[in-house]
Coordinates of C-alpha atoms and ligand atoms in Angstrom, one line a residue:
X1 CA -43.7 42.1 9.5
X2 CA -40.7 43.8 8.1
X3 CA -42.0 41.9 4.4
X4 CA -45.4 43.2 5.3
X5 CA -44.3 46.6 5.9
X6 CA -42.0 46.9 2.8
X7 CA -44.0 45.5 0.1
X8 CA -47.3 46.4 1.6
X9 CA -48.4 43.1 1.1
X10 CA -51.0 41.5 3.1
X11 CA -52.4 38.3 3.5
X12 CA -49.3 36.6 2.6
X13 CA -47.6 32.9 3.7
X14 CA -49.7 33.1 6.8
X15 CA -52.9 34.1 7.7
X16 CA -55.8 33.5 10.8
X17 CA -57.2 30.3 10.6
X18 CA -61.3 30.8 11.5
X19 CA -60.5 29.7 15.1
X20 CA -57.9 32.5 15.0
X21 CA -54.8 30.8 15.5
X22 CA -51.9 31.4 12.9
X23 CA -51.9 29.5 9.5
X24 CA -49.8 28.9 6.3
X25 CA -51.1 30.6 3.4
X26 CA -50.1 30.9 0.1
X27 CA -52.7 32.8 -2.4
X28 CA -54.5 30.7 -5.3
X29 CA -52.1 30.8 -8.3
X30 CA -51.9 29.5 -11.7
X31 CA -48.2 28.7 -12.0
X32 CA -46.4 26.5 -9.9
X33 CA -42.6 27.4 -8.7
X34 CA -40.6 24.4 -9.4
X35 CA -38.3 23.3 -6.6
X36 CA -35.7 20.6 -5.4
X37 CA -37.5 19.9 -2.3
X38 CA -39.1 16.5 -2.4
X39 CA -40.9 16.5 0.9
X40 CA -43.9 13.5 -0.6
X41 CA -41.1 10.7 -0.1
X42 CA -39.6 9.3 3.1
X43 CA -35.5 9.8 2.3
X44 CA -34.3 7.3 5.6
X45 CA -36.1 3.7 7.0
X46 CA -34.8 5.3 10.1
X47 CA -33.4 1.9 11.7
X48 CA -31.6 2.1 14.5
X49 CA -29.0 -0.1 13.2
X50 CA -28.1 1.1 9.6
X51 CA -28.4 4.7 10.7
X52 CA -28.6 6.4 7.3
X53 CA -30.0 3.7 4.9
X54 CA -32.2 5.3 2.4
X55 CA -35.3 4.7 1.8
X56 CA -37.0 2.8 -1.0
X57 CA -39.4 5.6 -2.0
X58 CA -36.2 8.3 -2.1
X59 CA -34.4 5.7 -4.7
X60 CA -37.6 5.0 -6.4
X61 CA -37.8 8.7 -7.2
X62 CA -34.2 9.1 -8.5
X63 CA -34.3 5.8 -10.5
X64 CA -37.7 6.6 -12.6
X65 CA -36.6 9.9 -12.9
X66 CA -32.8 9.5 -14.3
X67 CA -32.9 6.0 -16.1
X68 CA -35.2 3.5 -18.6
X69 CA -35.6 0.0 -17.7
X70 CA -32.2 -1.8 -18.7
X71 CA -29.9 1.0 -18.3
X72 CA -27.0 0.3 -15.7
X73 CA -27.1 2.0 -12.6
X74 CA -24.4 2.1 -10.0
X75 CA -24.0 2.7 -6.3
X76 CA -20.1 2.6 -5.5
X77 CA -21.1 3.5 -1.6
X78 CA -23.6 0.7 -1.8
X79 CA -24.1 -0.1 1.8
X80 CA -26.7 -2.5 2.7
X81 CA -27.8 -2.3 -0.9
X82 CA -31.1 -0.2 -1.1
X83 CA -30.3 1.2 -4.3
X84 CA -29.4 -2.2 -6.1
X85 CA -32.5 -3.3 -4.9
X86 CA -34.8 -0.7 -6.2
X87 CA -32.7 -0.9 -9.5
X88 CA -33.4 -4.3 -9.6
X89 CA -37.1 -3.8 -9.4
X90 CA -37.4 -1.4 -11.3
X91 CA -36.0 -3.6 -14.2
X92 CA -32.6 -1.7 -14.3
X93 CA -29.2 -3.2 -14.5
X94 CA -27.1 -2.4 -11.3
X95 CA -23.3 -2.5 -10.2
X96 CA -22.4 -2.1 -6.5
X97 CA -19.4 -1.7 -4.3
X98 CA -18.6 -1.3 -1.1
X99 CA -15.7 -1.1 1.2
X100 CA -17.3 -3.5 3.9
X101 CA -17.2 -7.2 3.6
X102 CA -20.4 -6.8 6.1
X103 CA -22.5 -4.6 4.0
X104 CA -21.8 -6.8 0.9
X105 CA -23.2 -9.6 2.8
X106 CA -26.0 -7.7 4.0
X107 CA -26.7 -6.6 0.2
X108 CA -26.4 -10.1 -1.4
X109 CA -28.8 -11.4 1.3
X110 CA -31.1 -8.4 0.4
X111 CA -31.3 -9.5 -3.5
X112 CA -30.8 -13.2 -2.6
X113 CA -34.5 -12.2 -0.6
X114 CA -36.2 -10.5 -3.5
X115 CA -38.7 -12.5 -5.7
X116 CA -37.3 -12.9 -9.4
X117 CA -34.1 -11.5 -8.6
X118 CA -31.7 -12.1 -11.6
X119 CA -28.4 -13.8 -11.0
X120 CA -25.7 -11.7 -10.3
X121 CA -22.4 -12.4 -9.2
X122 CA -20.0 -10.9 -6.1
X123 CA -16.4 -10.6 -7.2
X124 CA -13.6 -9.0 -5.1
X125 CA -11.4 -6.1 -6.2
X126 CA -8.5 -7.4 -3.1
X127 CA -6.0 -8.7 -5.6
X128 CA -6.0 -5.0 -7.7
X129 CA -5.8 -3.3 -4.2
X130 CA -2.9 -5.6 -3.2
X131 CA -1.4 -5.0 -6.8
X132 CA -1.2 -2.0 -6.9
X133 CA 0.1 -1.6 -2.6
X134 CA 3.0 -3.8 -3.9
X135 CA 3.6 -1.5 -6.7
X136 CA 3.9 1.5 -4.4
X137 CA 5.9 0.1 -1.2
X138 CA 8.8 -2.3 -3.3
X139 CA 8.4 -1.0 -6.8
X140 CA 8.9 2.0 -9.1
X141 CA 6.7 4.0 -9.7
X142 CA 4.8 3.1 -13.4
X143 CA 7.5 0.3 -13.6
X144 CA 6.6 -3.9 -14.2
X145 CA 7.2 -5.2 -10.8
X146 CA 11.1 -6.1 -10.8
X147 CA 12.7 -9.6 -9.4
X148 CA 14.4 -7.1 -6.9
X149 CA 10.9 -6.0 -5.9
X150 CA 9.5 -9.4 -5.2
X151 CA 12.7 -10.3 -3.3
X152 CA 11.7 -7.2 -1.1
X153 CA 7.8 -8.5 -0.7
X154 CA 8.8 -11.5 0.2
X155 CA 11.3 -10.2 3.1
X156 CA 8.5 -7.6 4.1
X157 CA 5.8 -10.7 4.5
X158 CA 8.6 -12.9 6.3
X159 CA 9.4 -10.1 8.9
X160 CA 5.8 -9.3 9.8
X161 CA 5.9 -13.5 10.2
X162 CA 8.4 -13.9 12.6
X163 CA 10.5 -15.8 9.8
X164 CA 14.2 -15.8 8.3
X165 CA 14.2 -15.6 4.3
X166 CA 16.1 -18.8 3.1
X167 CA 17.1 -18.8 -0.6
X168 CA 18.3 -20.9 -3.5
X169 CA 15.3 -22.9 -2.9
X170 CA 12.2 -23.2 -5.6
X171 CA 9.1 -23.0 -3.4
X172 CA 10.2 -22.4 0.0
X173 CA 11.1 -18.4 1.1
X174 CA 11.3 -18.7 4.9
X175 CA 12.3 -20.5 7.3
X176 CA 10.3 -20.1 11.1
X177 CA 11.5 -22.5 14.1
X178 CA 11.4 -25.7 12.5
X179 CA 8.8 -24.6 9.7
X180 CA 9.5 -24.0 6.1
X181 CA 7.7 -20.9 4.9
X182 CA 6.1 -20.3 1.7
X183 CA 4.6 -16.9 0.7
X184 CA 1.9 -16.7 -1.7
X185 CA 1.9 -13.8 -4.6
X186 CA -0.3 -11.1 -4.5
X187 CA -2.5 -10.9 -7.2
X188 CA -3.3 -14.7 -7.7
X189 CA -4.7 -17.3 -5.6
X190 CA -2.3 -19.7 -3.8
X191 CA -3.1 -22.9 -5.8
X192 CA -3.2 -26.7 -4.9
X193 CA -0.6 -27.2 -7.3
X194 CA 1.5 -24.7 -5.5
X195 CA 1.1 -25.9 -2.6
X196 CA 2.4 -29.6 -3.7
X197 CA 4.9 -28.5 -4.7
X198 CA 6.2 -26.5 -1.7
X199 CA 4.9 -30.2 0.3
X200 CA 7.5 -31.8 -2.1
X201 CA 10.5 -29.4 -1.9
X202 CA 9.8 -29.8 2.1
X203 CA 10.0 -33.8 1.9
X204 CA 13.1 -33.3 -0.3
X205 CA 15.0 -31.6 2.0
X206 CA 13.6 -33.9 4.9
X207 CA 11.6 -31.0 6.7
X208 CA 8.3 -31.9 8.8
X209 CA 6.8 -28.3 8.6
X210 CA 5.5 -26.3 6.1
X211 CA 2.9 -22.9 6.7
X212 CA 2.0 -21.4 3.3
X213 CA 0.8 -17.6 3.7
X214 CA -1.5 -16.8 1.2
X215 CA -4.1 -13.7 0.1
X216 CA -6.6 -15.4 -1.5
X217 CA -7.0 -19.3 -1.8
X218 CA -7.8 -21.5 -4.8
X219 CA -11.5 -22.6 -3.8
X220 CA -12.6 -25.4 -1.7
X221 CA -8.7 -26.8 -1.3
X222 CA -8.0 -27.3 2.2
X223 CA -9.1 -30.1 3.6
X224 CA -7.5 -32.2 0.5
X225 CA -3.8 -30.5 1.3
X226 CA -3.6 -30.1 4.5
X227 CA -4.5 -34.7 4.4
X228 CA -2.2 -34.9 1.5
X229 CA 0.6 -33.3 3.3
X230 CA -0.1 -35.3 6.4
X231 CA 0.2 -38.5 4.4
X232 CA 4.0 -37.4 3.1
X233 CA 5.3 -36.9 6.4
X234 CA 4.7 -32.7 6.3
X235 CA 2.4 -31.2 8.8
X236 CA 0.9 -28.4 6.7
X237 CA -0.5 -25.0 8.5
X238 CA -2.2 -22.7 5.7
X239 CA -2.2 -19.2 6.9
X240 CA -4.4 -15.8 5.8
X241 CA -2.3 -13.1 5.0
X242 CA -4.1 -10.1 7.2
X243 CA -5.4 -6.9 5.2
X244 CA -3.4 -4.6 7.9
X245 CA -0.3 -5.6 6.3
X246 CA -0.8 -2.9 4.0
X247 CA -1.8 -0.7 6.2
X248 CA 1.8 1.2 6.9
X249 CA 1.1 1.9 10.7
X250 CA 0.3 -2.0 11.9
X251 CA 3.0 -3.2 9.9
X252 CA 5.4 -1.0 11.6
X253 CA 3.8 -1.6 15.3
X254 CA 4.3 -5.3 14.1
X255 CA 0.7 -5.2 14.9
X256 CA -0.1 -7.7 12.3
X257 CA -1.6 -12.0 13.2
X258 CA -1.6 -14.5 10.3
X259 CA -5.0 -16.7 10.8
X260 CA -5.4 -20.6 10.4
X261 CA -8.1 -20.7 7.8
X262 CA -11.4 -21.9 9.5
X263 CA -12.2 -25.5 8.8
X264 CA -15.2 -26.8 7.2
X265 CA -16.7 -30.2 6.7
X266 CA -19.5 -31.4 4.9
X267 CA -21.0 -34.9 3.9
X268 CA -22.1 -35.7 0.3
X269 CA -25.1 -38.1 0.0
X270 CA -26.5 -39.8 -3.0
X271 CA -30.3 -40.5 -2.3
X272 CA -30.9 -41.2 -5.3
X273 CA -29.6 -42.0 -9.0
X274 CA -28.0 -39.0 -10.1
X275 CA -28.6 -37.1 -7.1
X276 CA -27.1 -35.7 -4.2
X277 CA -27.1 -33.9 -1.2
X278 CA -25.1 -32.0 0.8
X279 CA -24.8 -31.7 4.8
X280 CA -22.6 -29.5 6.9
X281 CA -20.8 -31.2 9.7
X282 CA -18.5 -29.5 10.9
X283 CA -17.0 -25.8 11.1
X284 CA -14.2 -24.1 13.5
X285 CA -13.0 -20.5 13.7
X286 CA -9.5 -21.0 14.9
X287 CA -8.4 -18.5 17.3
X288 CA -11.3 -18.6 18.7
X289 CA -9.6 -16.6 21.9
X290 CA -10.3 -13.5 19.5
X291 CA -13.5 -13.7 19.1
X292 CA -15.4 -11.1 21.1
X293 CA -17.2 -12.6 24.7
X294 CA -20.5 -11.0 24.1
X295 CA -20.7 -13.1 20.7
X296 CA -18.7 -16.2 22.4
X297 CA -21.5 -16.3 24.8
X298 CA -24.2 -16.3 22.5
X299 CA -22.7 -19.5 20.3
X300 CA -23.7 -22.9 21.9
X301 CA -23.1 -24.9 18.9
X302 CA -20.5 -25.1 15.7
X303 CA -23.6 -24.2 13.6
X304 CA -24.1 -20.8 15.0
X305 CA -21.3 -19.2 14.2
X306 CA -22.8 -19.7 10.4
X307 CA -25.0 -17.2 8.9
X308 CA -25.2 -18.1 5.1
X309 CA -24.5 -21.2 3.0
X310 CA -24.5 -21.9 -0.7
X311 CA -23.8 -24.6 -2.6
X312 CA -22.5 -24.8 -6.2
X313 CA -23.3 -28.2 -8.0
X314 CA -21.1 -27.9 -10.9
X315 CA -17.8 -26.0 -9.9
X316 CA -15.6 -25.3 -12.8
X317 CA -12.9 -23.5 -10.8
X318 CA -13.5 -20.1 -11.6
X319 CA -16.6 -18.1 -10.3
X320 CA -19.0 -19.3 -7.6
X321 CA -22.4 -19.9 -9.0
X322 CA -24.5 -20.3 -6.6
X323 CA -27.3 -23.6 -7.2
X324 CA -28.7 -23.5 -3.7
X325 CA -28.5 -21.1 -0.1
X326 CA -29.6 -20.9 2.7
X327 CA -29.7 -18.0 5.3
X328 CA -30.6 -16.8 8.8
X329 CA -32.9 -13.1 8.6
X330 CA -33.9 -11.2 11.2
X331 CA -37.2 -12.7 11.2
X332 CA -36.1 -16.3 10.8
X333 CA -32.7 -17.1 12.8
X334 CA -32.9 -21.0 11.9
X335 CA -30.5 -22.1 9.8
X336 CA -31.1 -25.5 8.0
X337 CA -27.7 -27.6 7.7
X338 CA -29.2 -30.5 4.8
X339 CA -29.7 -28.6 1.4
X340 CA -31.9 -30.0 -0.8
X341 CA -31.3 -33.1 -2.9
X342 CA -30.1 -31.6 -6.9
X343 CA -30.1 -33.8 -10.1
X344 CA -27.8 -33.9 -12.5
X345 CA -29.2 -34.0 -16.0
X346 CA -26.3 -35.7 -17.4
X347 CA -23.8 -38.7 -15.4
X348 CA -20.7 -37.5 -14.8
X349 CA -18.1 -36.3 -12.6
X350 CA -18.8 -33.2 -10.8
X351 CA -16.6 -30.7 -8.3
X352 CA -19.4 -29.5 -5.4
X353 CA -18.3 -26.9 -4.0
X354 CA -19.8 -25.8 -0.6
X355 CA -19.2 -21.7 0.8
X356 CA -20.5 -20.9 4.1
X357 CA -20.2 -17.1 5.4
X358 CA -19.5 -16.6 8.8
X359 CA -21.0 -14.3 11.4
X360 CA -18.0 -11.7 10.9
X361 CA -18.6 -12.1 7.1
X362 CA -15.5 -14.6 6.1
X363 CA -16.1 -17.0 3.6
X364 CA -15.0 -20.6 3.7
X365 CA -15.1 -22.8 1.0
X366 CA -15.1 -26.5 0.4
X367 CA -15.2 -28.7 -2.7
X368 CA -15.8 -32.5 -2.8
X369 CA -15.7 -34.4 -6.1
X370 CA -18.7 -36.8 -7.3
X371 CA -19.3 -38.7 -9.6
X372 CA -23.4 -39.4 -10.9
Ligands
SAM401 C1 -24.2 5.7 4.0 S1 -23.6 4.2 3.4 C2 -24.3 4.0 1.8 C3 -25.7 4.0 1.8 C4 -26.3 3.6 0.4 N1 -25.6 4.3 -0.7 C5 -27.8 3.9 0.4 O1 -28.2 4.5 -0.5 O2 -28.5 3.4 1.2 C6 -21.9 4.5 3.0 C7 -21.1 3.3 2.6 O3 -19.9 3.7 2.0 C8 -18.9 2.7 2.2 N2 -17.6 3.3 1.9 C9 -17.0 4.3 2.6 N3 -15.8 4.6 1.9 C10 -15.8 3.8 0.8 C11 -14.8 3.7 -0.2 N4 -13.7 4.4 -0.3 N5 -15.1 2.8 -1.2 C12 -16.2 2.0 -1.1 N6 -17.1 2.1 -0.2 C13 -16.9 3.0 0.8 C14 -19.2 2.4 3.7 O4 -18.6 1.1 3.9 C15 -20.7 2.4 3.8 O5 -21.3 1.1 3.7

C-alpha cells in the first residue's frame, strides 16, 4: 500500500482476478530482468533417505551451462553421486570424492547402473591421509620421516595393541602373550612377501604365533598365508588397523579394536576349454558380536551379509578392473552367487581375483590362480 501510495503506482504485482480475489500481476513488458532464481527445475529428489541429494534436472542445468562435452567436472562432496552421473551423460569427464566409504558404494553402484557408462576406476586416498597423520604425531614438521620416528609409530601401534615392542629382530616389533607382532607401514600395503617373511623369522626363533597389523592389504592374499603359515607350524591372525587410531581422542580412551579380516571363499570352475567360472562359497564377518541386532536379525544366511561382487579375470596386481559384477538394488534384493562363464582369448596362466563389498561397505578380496 505504502509502494502504491509513494510512487502512485497502480495496478502493480497484484491485481483482482475477474472473480475478484487477489492475483499476481506484473504489466506486459519488453525487457526481461535477468535473475539467479531458477524456479523451472526441481533442485532435491526429496528421498527420505538421502535427505539432500540433488536432483538430476538442478545438475543438468549447471553442467550444460558451465562445461562442453569432454571437459572434467568434479564433485569433491560427491555423495551418492548425482553429479558424476549427469556428468557422465552428458558426455563430460568427472572426478569424485567423498569422505564416506558408504556413499562411494552408493555412487559406483549408480554408474555401474547406467547404460554405456565408461570405465572408471575407484582409488583410495587412506595411505596419503595416514602419511601425512604419521608425519604430524612422530615426525617433524616438513622433515623425511626419521628411523627415530618409525621407532615411535611402531610403539604407538603396539600400545593401542596390548603388545610389548621387542627389538633386534628383522620382521617382528611386538611381542603379545605368546604372539609375535608385526606392524605393517603406513603408506604401502602389507605384502605376501612380507608376511613370509615375518612366518619365517617366527619359525626361526621357534614361536607358534604371529598377528600382522596392517592398513591396507596386498589384494586377494589371505586365504594363501594364513594356510602357508599353518603348514610351518605358525598360527597366523591378520589384523585391520582401525581408522580411529588417528583420531587423537580414541587413541587416548584406548578406545581403539584391531579386526580379523573377514574371510572369503570362492570355487573356480572350468566348464569349458579356456573358460571359467567363479562361485562364492563362503564369507564371515568376524566379530560378528558387533554387528548391530536389527541387521543380525535380518541375515539368515552367509550370502546376505553381501551386497556387491566383482570379479577381475586377469589380475595384474595393481588396480582392480572390474570383468564382471553383480549387485543387490532397491528394486532387485537377489544377489546371484555363480558369475558368468569368461574366456580367455589366449591359454595361459591367470591371477582371478574376486572382491565382494559388504553391507557396511568393506571390501574383501580374493585371488585364485588358473591356468587356461
Ligand atoms: C550433501 S552431500 C553431497 C551431495 C552431492 N554433492 C549432490 O550434489 O547430490 C555431502 C557429502 O559430503 C561428504 N563430506 C563431508 N565432509 C567431507 C570432506 N571433508 N571431504 C570429502 N567429503 C566430505 C559427506 O560424506 C556427504 O556425502
Amino acid at each position: 500500500m505504502a509502494y502504491w501510495r509513494d510512487t502512485d503506482k497502480k495496478f502493480e504485482f497484484i491485481r483482482k482476478s475477474a472473480t475478484g480475489t487477489v492475483e499476481n500481476w506484473f504489466s506486459p513488458n519488453d525487457d526481461k530482468i535477468g535473475d539467479t532464481v531458477w524456479d523451472d527445475v526441481k533442485t532435491y529428489e526429496n528421498r527420505k533417505d538421502y535427505a539432500t541429494q540433488k536432483h538430476e534436472q538442478l545438475l543438468t542445468r549447471v553442467i550444460e551451462w558451465l562445461s562442453q562435452p569432454n571437459d572434467l567436472v568434479a564433485d569433491f562432496f560427491c555423495g551418492s553421486g548425482t553429479t558424476l552421473a549427469v556428468a557422465e551423460k552428458l558426455d563430460r569427464r568427472w572426478i569424485g570424492c567423498d569422505l564416506g566409504r558408504w556413499g562411494i558404494h552408493i555412487t559406483r553402484k549408480r554408474l555401474l547402473g547406467m547404460e554405456n557408462c565408461k570405465p572408471f576406476d575407484v582409488l583410495n586416498l587412506g595411505r596419503y591421509e595416514r602419511q601425512y597423520w604419521q608425519g604430524v604425531t612422530f615426525g617433524k614438521k616438513d622433515k623425511p620421516v626419521t628411523e627415530q620416528a618409525l621407532y615411535e609409530y611402531l610403539a604407538f601401534i603396539l600400545k593401542l595393541h596390548g603388545s610389548q615392542p621387542v627389538t633386534g629382530l628383522s620382521h617382528l616389533h611386538g611381542k603379545k602373550g605368546k604372539a609375535m607382532v608385526h606392524v605393517g607401514a603406513v603408506d604401502a600395503p602389507v605384502t605376501i612377501g612380507e608376511i613370509e617373511s615375518a612366518v619365517e623369522e617366527c619359525v626361526k626363533l621357534k614361536q607358534k604365533e604371529l598377528h600382522v597389523l596392517g592398513w591396507e592389504w596386498e589384494m586377494g592374499l589371505q586365504n594363501l598365508v594364513v594356510q602357508e603359515a599353518k603348514n610351518r607350524g605358525v598360527k597366523l591372525l591378520l589384523l585391520q588397523i582401525p581408522r580411529e587410531v588417528m583420531e587423537q581422542q580414541a587413541a587416548d580412551k584406548g578406545d581403539v579394536r584391531f579386526f580379523e579380516l573377514a574371510y572369503l571363499e570362492a570355487a573356480i570352475r572350468k566348464p569349458k576349454k579356456r573358460t571359467v567360472q567363479v562361485t562364492l562359497k563362503d564369507f564371515v564377518i568376524p566379530n560378528a558380536e558387533l554387528i548391530p541386532d536389527e541387521v543380525r536379525n535380518k541375515v539368515s544366511k552367509w550370502s546376505d551379509y553381501i551386497d556387491y561382487w566383482a570379479v577381475d579375470w586377469d589380475f595384474r596386481n595393481d588396480t582392480f578392473m572390474q570383468g564382471w559384477v553383480t549387485y543387490r538394488t532397491r528394486k532387485d534384493r537377489t544377489l546371484a552367487l555363480t558369475s558368468d562363464p569368461h574366456t580367455y582369448e589366449e591359454p595361459g596362466k591367470y591371477r582371478v581375483l574376486v572382491k565382494v563389498i559388504d553391507i557396511f561397505g568393506n571390501d574383501t578380496s580374493q585371488g585364485y590362480d588358473v591356468e587356461v
